[in-house]
Amino acid sequence: MKSISLYQDKNTVIHRIDPLSKILYILVAIIVPFLLASQIASAAFILVSIIILLMGKSLKRTVPMLGFSGLILITVVIIQGIFRPDNVTPALVLGSVVFYKEGLLFALGISLNVINILMSFSILVLTTKPSDMVETFVRMGLSPKLGYVLSSVFQIIPQMTETMATITDAQRSRGMETEGNLTTRVKAFFPLISPVVMNSLITTKERAIALEVRGFDSKQKKTFLTEVKKTRSEKVIKIVLAAVLILSLIGRVLIWLR
Amino acid sequence: MSNIEIKDMYFSYTENEPVLNGINLTLDSRTTAIIGQNGAGKTTFVKLLKGLLKPTHGQIFWDGKDISQMTVAQLAKYIGLVFQNPNDQIFKGKVIDEVMFGPINIGMSQEDALDHARKALSIVGLAGTEDENPYDMGLSDRKMIAIASILAMDTDVVIFDEPTIAQDYKAKEKIKQIIRQLKSDGKMVLTIIHDMDFVAECFERTIVFAKGNVLLDGPTAEVFAQKEKLTQAYLEPPHVTQLCNRLGYQQTFLTVEDFVAYVKRTLKK
């Protein structure tokens, strides 16, 4: 089955880390550079994220995301570099276009922030199974029902695309043209959409029954199928992350006091 | 008599994960069962025959014509495929409209389509249900509608994908009858199936798929005689064949009738 999530099943250390630690890492990676107002901190976190993604063998998969946000960042660089109000020191002259130092630095800050956020989220999204992620949220207090809704999205959509493909095949087998000009496509709409809708109604009903017989609506406190493995290294990761956060907070206060 | 010739056909959905590895087969007028473990490539194979998938290497010839030159819709005139789940195709509110959809698509006139649809419905035993809504009928009847909607297209080849799944004895007998009727009408019948007893009773030729290769191919009795190779493909011979084997008979019996007839003959002697 095709998956709609970006997660890829690989057996690396990073994949085995508790999702909670990864969420914590995102928080730290975003908050610390903000607290310290330091671009070096952002750059450092980007570097750390890249190393983690490399260890998780998932760095390549960030390329399309970076490419997309890169387009937007380029416009930021151009607009800020040329038009930022406090631009005074020319840095680069291309014909009649002048890029200013202040604007470029500002754009650099934004770019570093965006890339940092993107990379740290990538670690969570690319190396965590969606169901594990939802389970972590439920453990943290999210309603199990809402958790089910979230994780079922990852199952139902690929299932529907698959049904859609089978239905298309079944109708093409009966001589229906599905490709071609607009009229052919419009004509093909009903033979395709009605079985899809009927099938989803039937499966939804069956899913509801199947859930109900397994006590989905039960008022009992729910337990979890998998136990969280509380290993020493998990603890160390969390403590280190918390320490980094606290240290940067202290650093901020010191900067103020100065 | 028309035939389908498959030459050195390879197929894979994703690179490095081959599904079919060099299939060479000629399918003829014999009724043919395609058996094999789940994931052996059976459904992929018939989808290739229908042009729904394109081989990554090799060719398929329908009556000497390369089918890669035809669209699925064009090929639909010659090769019909009944899908496993009837819910994947039914969309009309009336049985007769559903069955007429295919014939009209392949260019039959309204009258011809109606005529063929009526005939097809009576073959599957649903004459008189023309104006009913398919969704008010049970799954077994809907499956028959799906079969009828392919029969009505009057194709030279009819392929069934798991026709006996979730069908009771009566419906299985009906399907047997349909296959025999198609055979006597001179159509080529191919079936993907897991029910070995059904294979033994209905099909002249059996092809065993295993891991994307043709492991066995031949007259059904010969195929079921090869116990070791069948085990290799995780298949079991029909129940009566197994029983007679345990009883120590040397021959391969495919049906209870064969066996009973044999015993009667030997007793008379």
Short mmCIF file of N, CA, C and O in Angstrom, two decimals, chain B residues 149-259:
data_model
loop_
_atom_site.label_atom_id
_atom_site.label_comp_id
_atom_site.label_asym_id
_atom_site.label_seq_id
_atom_site.Cartn_x
_atom_site.Cartn_y
_atom_site.Cartn_z
N SER B 149 -22.06 -8.85 -16.63
CA SER B 149 -21.71 -7.63 -17.35
C SER B 149 -20.49 -7.85 -18.25
O SER B 149 -20.29 -7.11 -19.21
N ILE B 150 -19.68 -8.87 -17.93
CA ILE B 150 -18.57 -9.20 -18.83
C ILE B 150 -19.05 -10.15 -19.93
O ILE B 150 -18.72 -9.97 -21.11
N LEU B 151 -19.88 -11.13 -19.54
CA LEU B 151 -20.40 -12.08 -20.54
C LEU B 151 -21.14 -11.34 -21.65
O LEU B 151 -21.04 -11.69 -22.82
N ALA B 152 -21.88 -10.28 -21.26
CA ALA B 152 -22.68 -9.54 -22.23
C ALA B 152 -21.82 -8.88 -23.30
O ALA B 152 -22.28 -8.56 -24.39
N MET B 153 -20.54 -8.67 -22.97
CA MET B 153 -19.65 -8.01 -23.93
C MET B 153 -19.22 -8.98 -25.03
O MET B 153 -18.63 -8.58 -26.02
N ASP B 154 -19.51 -10.26 -24.82
CA ASP B 154 -19.27 -11.28 -25.85
C ASP B 154 -17.82 -11.27 -26.34
O ASP B 154 -17.55 -11.27 -27.53
N THR B 155 -16.89 -11.26 -25.37
CA THR B 155 -15.48 -11.23 -25.74
C THR B 155 -14.99 -12.64 -26.05
O THR B 155 -15.58 -13.61 -25.60
N ASP B 156 -13.90 -12.71 -26.81
CA ASP B 156 -13.36 -14.02 -27.17
C ASP B 156 -12.68 -14.69 -25.99
O ASP B 156 -12.57 -15.90 -25.92
N VAL B 157 -12.17 -13.85 -25.07
CA VAL B 157 -11.51 -14.38 -23.89
C VAL B 157 -12.25 -13.88 -22.66
O VAL B 157 -12.64 -12.71 -22.61
N VAL B 158 -12.49 -14.77 -21.73
CA VAL B 158 -13.10 -14.33 -20.46
C VAL B 158 -12.17 -14.75 -19.34
O VAL B 158 -11.81 -15.92 -19.22
N ILE B 159 -11.74 -13.77 -18.54
CA ILE B 159 -10.85 -14.06 -17.41
C ILE B 159 -11.62 -13.82 -16.12
O ILE B 159 -12.27 -12.78 -15.97
N PHE B 160 -11.55 -14.76 -15.21
CA PHE B 160 -12.18 -14.59 -13.90
C PHE B 160 -11.08 -14.44 -12.86
O PHE B 160 -10.12 -15.19 -12.87
N ASP B 161 -11.25 -13.48 -11.96
CA ASP B 161 -10.32 -13.36 -10.84
C ASP B 161 -11.06 -13.84 -9.60
O ASP B 161 -11.96 -13.16 -9.11
N GLU B 162 -10.69 -15.00 -9.10
CA GLU B 162 -11.30 -15.57 -7.90
C GLU B 162 -12.83 -15.59 -7.95
O GLU B 162 -13.49 -14.96 -7.13
N PRO B 163 -13.41 -16.31 -8.88
CA PRO B 163 -14.87 -16.27 -8.98
C PRO B 163 -15.58 -16.98 -7.82
O PRO B 163 -16.72 -16.67 -7.52
N THR B 164 -14.90 -17.91 -7.15
CA THR B 164 -15.61 -18.73 -6.17
C THR B 164 -15.50 -18.22 -4.74
O THR B 164 -16.09 -18.77 -3.84
N ILE B 165 -14.73 -17.14 -4.55
CA ILE B 165 -14.56 -16.62 -3.18
C ILE B 165 -15.91 -16.21 -2.61
O ILE B 165 -16.69 -15.53 -3.27
N ALA B 166 -16.17 -16.63 -1.38
CA ALA B 166 -17.41 -16.27 -0.67
C ALA B 166 -18.67 -16.69 -1.41
O ALA B 166 -19.69 -16.02 -1.31
N GLN B 167 -18.57 -17.77 -2.15
CA GLN B 167 -19.77 -18.25 -2.85
C GLN B 167 -20.19 -19.58 -2.25
O GLN B 167 -19.34 -20.41 -1.91
N ASP B 168 -21.50 -19.80 -2.15
CA ASP B 168 -21.96 -21.08 -1.61
C ASP B 168 -21.96 -22.15 -2.72
O ASP B 168 -21.62 -21.87 -3.86
N TYR B 169 -22.33 -23.37 -2.32
CA TYR B 169 -22.27 -24.50 -3.24
C TYR B 169 -23.06 -24.23 -4.52
O TYR B 169 -22.58 -24.46 -5.63
N LYS B 170 -24.26 -23.69 -4.34
CA LYS B 170 -25.14 -23.48 -5.48
C LYS B 170 -24.48 -22.50 -6.49
O LYS B 170 -24.48 -22.75 -7.69
N ALA B 171 -23.93 -21.45 -5.93
CA ALA B 171 -23.32 -20.44 -6.80
C ALA B 171 -22.09 -21.03 -7.51
O ALA B 171 -21.84 -20.74 -8.69
N LYS B 172 -21.32 -21.87 -6.78
CA LYS B 172 -20.16 -22.50 -7.40
C LYS B 172 -20.57 -23.38 -8.57
O LYS B 172 -19.93 -23.39 -9.61
N GLU B 173 -21.66 -24.13 -8.36
CA GLU B 173 -22.18 -24.98 -9.44
C GLU B 173 -22.56 -24.14 -10.65
O GLU B 173 -22.29 -24.48 -11.79
N LYS B 174 -23.15 -22.98 -10.34
CA LYS B 174 -23.56 -22.06 -11.41
C LYS B 174 -22.32 -21.59 -12.18
O LYS B 174 -22.32 -21.55 -13.41
N ILE B 175 -21.27 -21.26 -11.45
CA ILE B 175 -20.06 -20.76 -12.11
C ILE B 175 -19.44 -21.85 -12.98
O ILE B 175 -18.99 -21.59 -14.10
N LYS B 176 -19.45 -23.08 -12.44
CA LYS B 176 -18.96 -24.22 -13.24
C LYS B 176 -19.71 -24.30 -14.56
O LYS B 176 -19.11 -24.45 -15.63
N GLN B 177 -21.02 -24.18 -14.43
CA GLN B 177 -21.89 -24.28 -15.61
C GLN B 177 -21.55 -23.16 -16.60
O GLN B 177 -21.48 -23.40 -17.80
N ILE B 178 -21.33 -21.95 -16.06
CA ILE B 178 -21.00 -20.81 -16.93
C ILE B 178 -19.70 -21.08 -17.68
O ILE B 178 -19.61 -20.87 -18.89
N ILE B 179 -18.69 -21.60 -16.95
CA ILE B 179 -17.40 -21.87 -17.59
C ILE B 179 -17.56 -22.90 -18.70
O ILE B 179 -17.03 -22.74 -19.80
N ARG B 180 -18.37 -23.95 -18.43
CA ARG B 180 -18.58 -24.98 -19.47
C ARG B 180 -19.29 -24.41 -20.68
O ARG B 180 -18.96 -24.73 -21.81
N GLN B 181 -20.27 -23.56 -20.40
CA GLN B 181 -21.01 -22.94 -21.49
C GLN B 181 -20.09 -22.08 -22.36
O GLN B 181 -20.11 -22.14 -23.58
N LEU B 182 -19.24 -21.30 -21.71
CA LEU B 182 -18.30 -20.45 -22.44
C LEU B 182 -17.39 -21.30 -23.31
O LEU B 182 -17.14 -20.99 -24.47
N LYS B 183 -16.93 -22.41 -22.73
CA LYS B 183 -16.05 -23.33 -23.45
C LYS B 183 -16.77 -23.85 -24.70
O LYS B 183 -16.21 -23.86 -25.80
N SER B 184 -18.03 -24.24 -24.52
CA SER B 184 -18.73 -24.81 -25.68
C SER B 184 -19.08 -23.74 -26.71
O SER B 184 -19.28 -24.03 -27.88
N ASP B 185 -19.11 -22.48 -26.27
CA ASP B 185 -19.31 -21.39 -27.23
C ASP B 185 -18.01 -21.03 -27.94
O ASP B 185 -17.96 -20.07 -28.72
N GLY B 186 -16.94 -21.75 -27.60
CA GLY B 186 -15.67 -21.50 -28.27
C GLY B 186 -14.88 -20.34 -27.70
O GLY B 186 -14.02 -19.76 -28.37
N LYS B 187 -15.16 -19.98 -26.43
CA LYS B 187 -14.41 -18.87 -25.83
C LYS B 187 -13.22 -19.43 -25.05
O LYS B 187 -13.25 -20.57 -24.58
N MET B 188 -12.21 -18.58 -24.92
CA MET B 188 -11.07 -18.96 -24.10
C MET B 188 -11.38 -18.53 -22.66
O MET B 188 -11.76 -17.38 -22.43
N VAL B 189 -11.23 -19.45 -21.72
CA VAL B 189 -11.53 -19.12 -20.32
C VAL B 189 -10.28 -19.26 -19.46
O VAL B 189 -9.62 -20.30 -19.46
N LEU B 190 -9.95 -18.20 -18.76
CA LEU B 190 -8.81 -18.22 -17.83
C LEU B 190 -9.36 -17.88 -16.45
O LEU B 190 -10.23 -17.02 -16.33
N THR B 191 -8.83 -18.54 -15.43
CA THR B 191 -9.32 -18.24 -14.09
C THR B 191 -8.20 -18.26 -13.07
O THR B 191 -7.41 -19.20 -13.03
N ILE B 192 -8.16 -17.22 -12.27
CA ILE B 192 -7.26 -17.23 -11.12
C ILE B 192 -8.07 -17.82 -9.99
O ILE B 192 -9.21 -17.40 -9.76
N ILE B 193 -7.52 -18.78 -9.27
CA ILE B 193 -8.37 -19.46 -8.30
C ILE B 193 -7.54 -20.13 -7.22
O ILE B 193 -6.38 -20.51 -7.44
N HIS B 194 -8.15 -20.25 -6.02
CA HIS B 194 -7.47 -20.94 -4.93
C HIS B 194 -8.15 -22.26 -4.58
O HIS B 194 -7.63 -23.02 -3.78
N ASP B 195 -9.32 -22.48 -5.12
CA ASP B 195 -10.11 -23.65 -4.78
C ASP B 195 -9.69 -24.83 -5.68
O ASP B 195 -10.12 -24.94 -6.83
N MET B 196 -8.84 -25.71 -5.13
CA MET B 196 -8.25 -26.77 -5.96
C MET B 196 -9.30 -27.79 -6.43
O MET B 196 -9.18 -28.34 -7.52
N ASP B 197 -10.30 -28.03 -5.58
CA ASP B 197 -11.35 -28.98 -5.99
C ASP B 197 -12.05 -28.45 -7.23
O ASP B 197 -12.37 -29.19 -8.16
N PHE B 198 -12.26 -27.15 -7.23
CA PHE B 198 -12.92 -26.51 -8.35
C PHE B 198 -12.05 -26.59 -9.61
O PHE B 198 -12.52 -26.89 -10.70
N VAL B 199 -10.76 -26.37 -9.42
CA VAL B 199 -9.81 -26.46 -10.54
C VAL B 199 -9.89 -27.85 -11.17
O VAL B 199 -10.01 -28.01 -12.38
N ALA B 200 -9.85 -28.88 -10.29
CA ALA B 200 -9.84 -30.25 -10.78
C ALA B 200 -11.10 -30.58 -11.58
O ALA B 200 -11.04 -31.31 -12.57
N GLU B 201 -12.20 -30.01 -11.14
CA GLU B 201 -13.46 -30.36 -11.81
C GLU B 201 -13.69 -29.59 -13.08
O GLU B 201 -14.44 -30.01 -13.94
N CYS B 202 -13.08 -28.43 -13.20
CA CYS B 202 -13.49 -27.52 -14.27
C CYS B 202 -12.46 -27.23 -15.35
O CYS B 202 -12.83 -26.78 -16.42
N PHE B 203 -11.19 -27.44 -15.05
CA PHE B 203 -10.21 -26.90 -15.98
C PHE B 203 -9.36 -27.99 -16.64
O PHE B 203 -8.92 -28.92 -15.98
N GLU B 204 -9.13 -27.81 -17.92
CA GLU B 204 -8.34 -28.79 -18.67
C GLU B 204 -6.86 -28.56 -18.44
O GLU B 204 -6.08 -29.50 -18.40
N ARG B 205 -6.50 -27.29 -18.32
CA ARG B 205 -5.09 -26.98 -18.18
C ARG B 205 -4.87 -26.19 -16.90
O ARG B 205 -5.71 -25.36 -16.54
N THR B 206 -3.74 -26.44 -16.25
CA THR B 206 -3.45 -25.70 -15.02
C THR B 206 -2.03 -25.14 -15.10
O THR B 206 -1.10 -25.82 -15.51
N ILE B 207 -1.91 -23.88 -14.74
CA ILE B 207 -0.60 -23.22 -14.72
C ILE B 207 -0.32 -22.82 -13.27
O ILE B 207 -1.15 -22.19 -12.64
N VAL B 208 0.84 -23.23 -12.76
CA VAL B 208 1.19 -22.88 -11.39
C VAL B 208 2.22 -21.76 -11.40
O VAL B 208 3.28 -21.88 -12.00
N PHE B 209 1.88 -20.67 -10.73
CA PHE B 209 2.82 -19.56 -10.59
C PHE B 209 3.49 -19.65 -9.23
O PHE B 209 2.84 -19.96 -8.23
N ALA B 210 4.78 -19.41 -9.21
CA ALA B 210 5.48 -19.31 -7.94
C ALA B 210 6.58 -18.27 -8.07
O ALA B 210 7.41 -18.35 -8.97
N LYS B 211 6.56 -17.30 -7.19
CA LYS B 211 7.56 -16.24 -7.17
C LYS B 211 7.82 -15.62 -8.54
O LYS B 211 8.96 -15.43 -8.95
N GLY B 212 6.76 -15.36 -9.26
CA GLY B 212 6.90 -14.68 -10.54
C GLY B 212 7.36 -15.54 -11.69
O GLY B 212 7.70 -15.04 -12.76
N ASN B 213 7.38 -16.85 -11.48
CA ASN B 213 7.74 -17.76 -12.56
C ASN B 213 6.64 -18.79 -12.76
O ASN B 213 5.86 -19.05 -11.86
N VAL B 214 6.63 -19.39 -13.95
CA VAL B 214 5.72 -20.50 -14.18
C VAL B 214 6.44 -21.75 -13.69
O VAL B 214 7.45 -22.16 -14.24
N LEU B 215 5.89 -22.35 -12.62
CA LEU B 215 6.54 -23.51 -12.03
C LEU B 215 6.08 -24.79 -12.73
O LEU B 215 6.88 -25.68 -13.00
N LEU B 216 4.79 -24.86 -13.01
CA LEU B 216 4.23 -26.02 -13.69
C LEU B 216 3.22 -25.55 -14.71
O LEU B 216 2.57 -24.53 -14.52
N ASP B 217 3.10 -26.32 -15.77
CA ASP B 217 2.12 -25.98 -16.80
C ASP B 217 1.78 -27.26 -17.54
O ASP B 217 2.68 -27.94 -18.03
N GLY B 218 0.52 -27.59 -17.60
CA GLY B 218 0.14 -28.80 -18.32
C GLY B 218 -1.28 -29.20 -18.03
O GLY B 218 -2.00 -28.47 -17.35
N PRO B 219 -1.70 -30.35 -18.55
CA PRO B 219 -3.04 -30.84 -18.25
C PRO B 219 -3.21 -30.96 -16.73
O PRO B 219 -2.26 -31.33 -16.03
N THR B 220 -4.38 -30.61 -16.24
CA THR B 220 -4.62 -30.52 -14.80
C THR B 220 -4.18 -31.79 -14.06
O THR B 220 -3.53 -31.71 -13.02
N ALA B 221 -4.51 -32.96 -14.61
CA ALA B 221 -4.17 -34.20 -13.92
C ALA B 221 -2.66 -34.33 -13.77
O ALA B 221 -2.16 -34.75 -12.72
N GLU B 222 -1.91 -33.96 -14.80
CA GLU B 222 -0.45 -34.06 -14.72
C GLU B 222 0.12 -33.11 -13.69
O GLU B 222 1.05 -33.44 -12.95
N VAL B 223 -0.45 -31.91 -13.66
CA VAL B 223 0.05 -30.91 -12.71
C VAL B 223 -0.18 -31.39 -11.28
O VAL B 223 0.71 -31.33 -10.44
N PHE B 224 -1.38 -31.90 -11.01
CA PHE B 224 -1.67 -32.32 -9.64
C PHE B 224 -0.95 -33.60 -9.25
O PHE B 224 -0.94 -34.00 -8.09
N ALA B 225 -0.34 -34.28 -10.23
CA ALA B 225 0.43 -35.48 -9.91
C ALA B 225 1.80 -35.13 -9.35
O ALA B 225 2.45 -35.95 -8.72
N GLN B 226 2.24 -33.90 -9.58
CA GLN B 226 3.59 -33.49 -9.16
C GLN B 226 3.59 -32.96 -7.74
O GLN B 226 3.66 -31.75 -7.52
N LYS B 227 3.53 -33.86 -6.81
CA LYS B 227 3.35 -33.46 -5.42
C LYS B 227 4.45 -32.55 -4.88
O LYS B 227 4.18 -31.55 -4.23
N GLU B 228 5.69 -32.92 -5.19
CA GLU B 228 6.80 -32.14 -4.61
C GLU B 228 6.79 -30.70 -5.10
O GLU B 228 6.96 -29.77 -4.33
N LYS B 229 6.60 -30.57 -6.41
CA LYS B 229 6.61 -29.20 -6.97
C LYS B 229 5.46 -28.38 -6.42
O LYS B 229 5.60 -27.17 -6.21
N LEU B 230 4.33 -29.03 -6.18
CA LEU B 230 3.19 -28.30 -5.62
C LEU B 230 3.51 -27.82 -4.21
O LEU B 230 3.21 -26.67 -3.85
N THR B 231 4.16 -28.69 -3.44
CA THR B 231 4.55 -28.30 -2.08
C THR B 231 5.47 -27.09 -2.13
O THR B 231 5.38 -26.17 -1.33
N GLN B 232 6.35 -27.13 -3.12
CA GLN B 232 7.29 -26.02 -3.31
C GLN B 232 6.55 -24.71 -3.53
O GLN B 232 7.00 -23.65 -3.10
N ALA B 233 5.39 -24.78 -4.20
CA ALA B 233 4.60 -23.58 -4.44
C ALA B 233 3.57 -23.37 -3.34
O ALA B 233 2.69 -22.53 -3.46
N TYR B 234 3.69 -24.12 -2.25
CA TYR B 234 2.75 -24.06 -1.12
C TYR B 234 1.31 -24.35 -1.55
O TYR B 234 0.38 -23.66 -1.16
N LEU B 235 1.16 -25.36 -2.39
CA LEU B 235 -0.19 -25.72 -2.84
C LEU B 235 -0.46 -27.17 -2.48
O LEU B 235 0.45 -27.98 -2.34
N GLU B 236 -1.74 -27.48 -2.33
CA GLU B 236 -2.14 -28.86 -2.05
C GLU B 236 -3.02 -29.34 -3.18
O GLU B 236 -3.82 -28.58 -3.70
N PRO B 237 -2.87 -30.63 -3.56
CA PRO B 237 -3.77 -31.15 -4.59
C PRO B 237 -5.21 -31.17 -4.08
O PRO B 237 -5.42 -31.02 -2.88
N PRO B 238 -6.18 -31.40 -4.97
CA PRO B 238 -7.57 -31.45 -4.53
C PRO B 238 -7.76 -32.54 -3.47
O PRO B 238 -6.98 -33.49 -3.41
N HIS B 239 -8.80 -32.40 -2.66
CA HIS B 239 -9.00 -33.34 -1.55
C HIS B 239 -9.07 -34.78 -2.00
O HIS B 239 -8.44 -35.65 -1.40
N VAL B 240 -9.82 -35.04 -3.09
CA VAL B 240 -9.98 -36.44 -3.52
C VAL B 240 -8.64 -37.00 -4.01
O VAL B 240 -8.31 -38.16 -3.78
N THR B 241 -7.84 -36.14 -4.63
CA THR B 241 -6.51 -36.57 -5.09
C THR B 241 -5.65 -36.97 -3.89
O THR B 241 -4.98 -38.01 -3.91
N GLN B 242 -5.70 -36.13 -2.85
CA GLN B 242 -4.92 -36.43 -1.64
C GLN B 242 -5.38 -37.73 -1.01
O GLN B 242 -4.57 -38.57 -0.60
N LEU B 243 -6.71 -37.89 -0.93
CA LEU B 243 -7.27 -39.09 -0.30
C LEU B 243 -6.80 -40.35 -1.03
O LEU B 243 -6.30 -41.29 -0.41
N CYS B 244 -6.94 -40.34 -2.37
CA CYS B 244 -6.59 -41.52 -3.15
C CYS B 244 -5.10 -41.80 -3.07
O CYS B 244 -4.67 -42.94 -3.05
N ASN B 245 -4.34 -40.74 -2.97
CA ASN B 245 -2.90 -40.88 -2.82
C ASN B 245 -2.58 -41.60 -1.52
O ASN B 245 -1.79 -42.55 -1.49
N ARG B 246 -3.23 -41.18 -0.43
CA ARG B 246 -3.02 -41.82 0.87
C ARG B 246 -3.49 -43.27 0.84
O ARG B 246 -2.93 -44.12 1.51
N LEU B 247 -4.56 -43.52 0.08
CA LEU B 247 -5.09 -44.89 -0.01
C LEU B 247 -4.18 -45.78 -0.84
O LEU B 247 -4.38 -46.99 -0.91
N GLY B 248 -3.21 -45.16 -1.49
CA GLY B 248 -2.22 -45.95 -2.19
C GLY B 248 -2.48 -46.15 -3.67
O GLY B 248 -1.85 -47.00 -4.31
N TYR B 249 -3.40 -45.40 -4.24
CA TYR B 249 -3.64 -45.54 -5.68
C TYR B 249 -2.52 -44.85 -6.46
O TYR B 249 -2.01 -43.82 -6.04
N GLN B 250 -2.16 -45.43 -7.57
CA GLN B 250 -1.09 -44.86 -8.37
C GLN B 250 -1.58 -43.73 -9.27
O GLN B 250 -0.86 -42.77 -9.52
N GLN B 251 -2.83 -43.86 -9.74
CA GLN B 251 -3.35 -42.82 -10.63
C GLN B 251 -3.66 -41.53 -9.87
O GLN B 251 -3.81 -41.55 -8.66
N THR B 252 -3.81 -40.44 -10.64
CA THR B 252 -4.24 -39.19 -10.06
C THR B 252 -5.73 -39.02 -10.36
O THR B 252 -6.12 -38.90 -11.52
N PHE B 253 -6.52 -39.05 -9.32
CA PHE B 253 -7.96 -38.80 -9.52
C PHE B 253 -8.25 -37.35 -9.24
O PHE B 253 -7.81 -36.80 -8.23
N LEU B 254 -9.00 -36.74 -10.15
CA LEU B 254 -9.27 -35.32 -9.98
C LEU B 254 -10.62 -35.06 -9.35
O LEU B 254 -10.82 -34.06 -8.67
N THR B 255 -11.58 -35.94 -9.63
CA THR B 255 -12.90 -35.70 -9.08
C THR B 255 -13.41 -36.96 -8.40
O THR B 255 -12.95 -38.07 -8.69
N VAL B 256 -14.37 -36.74 -7.51
CA VAL B 256 -14.98 -37.87 -6.81
C VAL B 256 -15.61 -38.82 -7.82
O VAL B 256 -15.48 -40.04 -7.72
N GLU B 257 -16.24 -38.25 -8.85
CA GLU B 257 -16.90 -39.06 -9.88
C GLU B 257 -15.90 -39.99 -10.56
O GLU B 257 -16.17 -41.19 -10.74
N ASP B 258 -14.74 -39.46 -10.92
CA ASP B 258 -13.69 -40.27 -11.57
C ASP B 258 -13.35 -41.47 -10.70
O ASP B 258 -13.26 -42.61 -11.15
N PHE B 259 -13.14 -41.16 -9.43
CA PHE B 259 -12.70 -42.19 -8.49
C PHE B 259 -13.78 -43.26 -8.32
O PHE B 259 -13.51 -44.46 -8.41
#
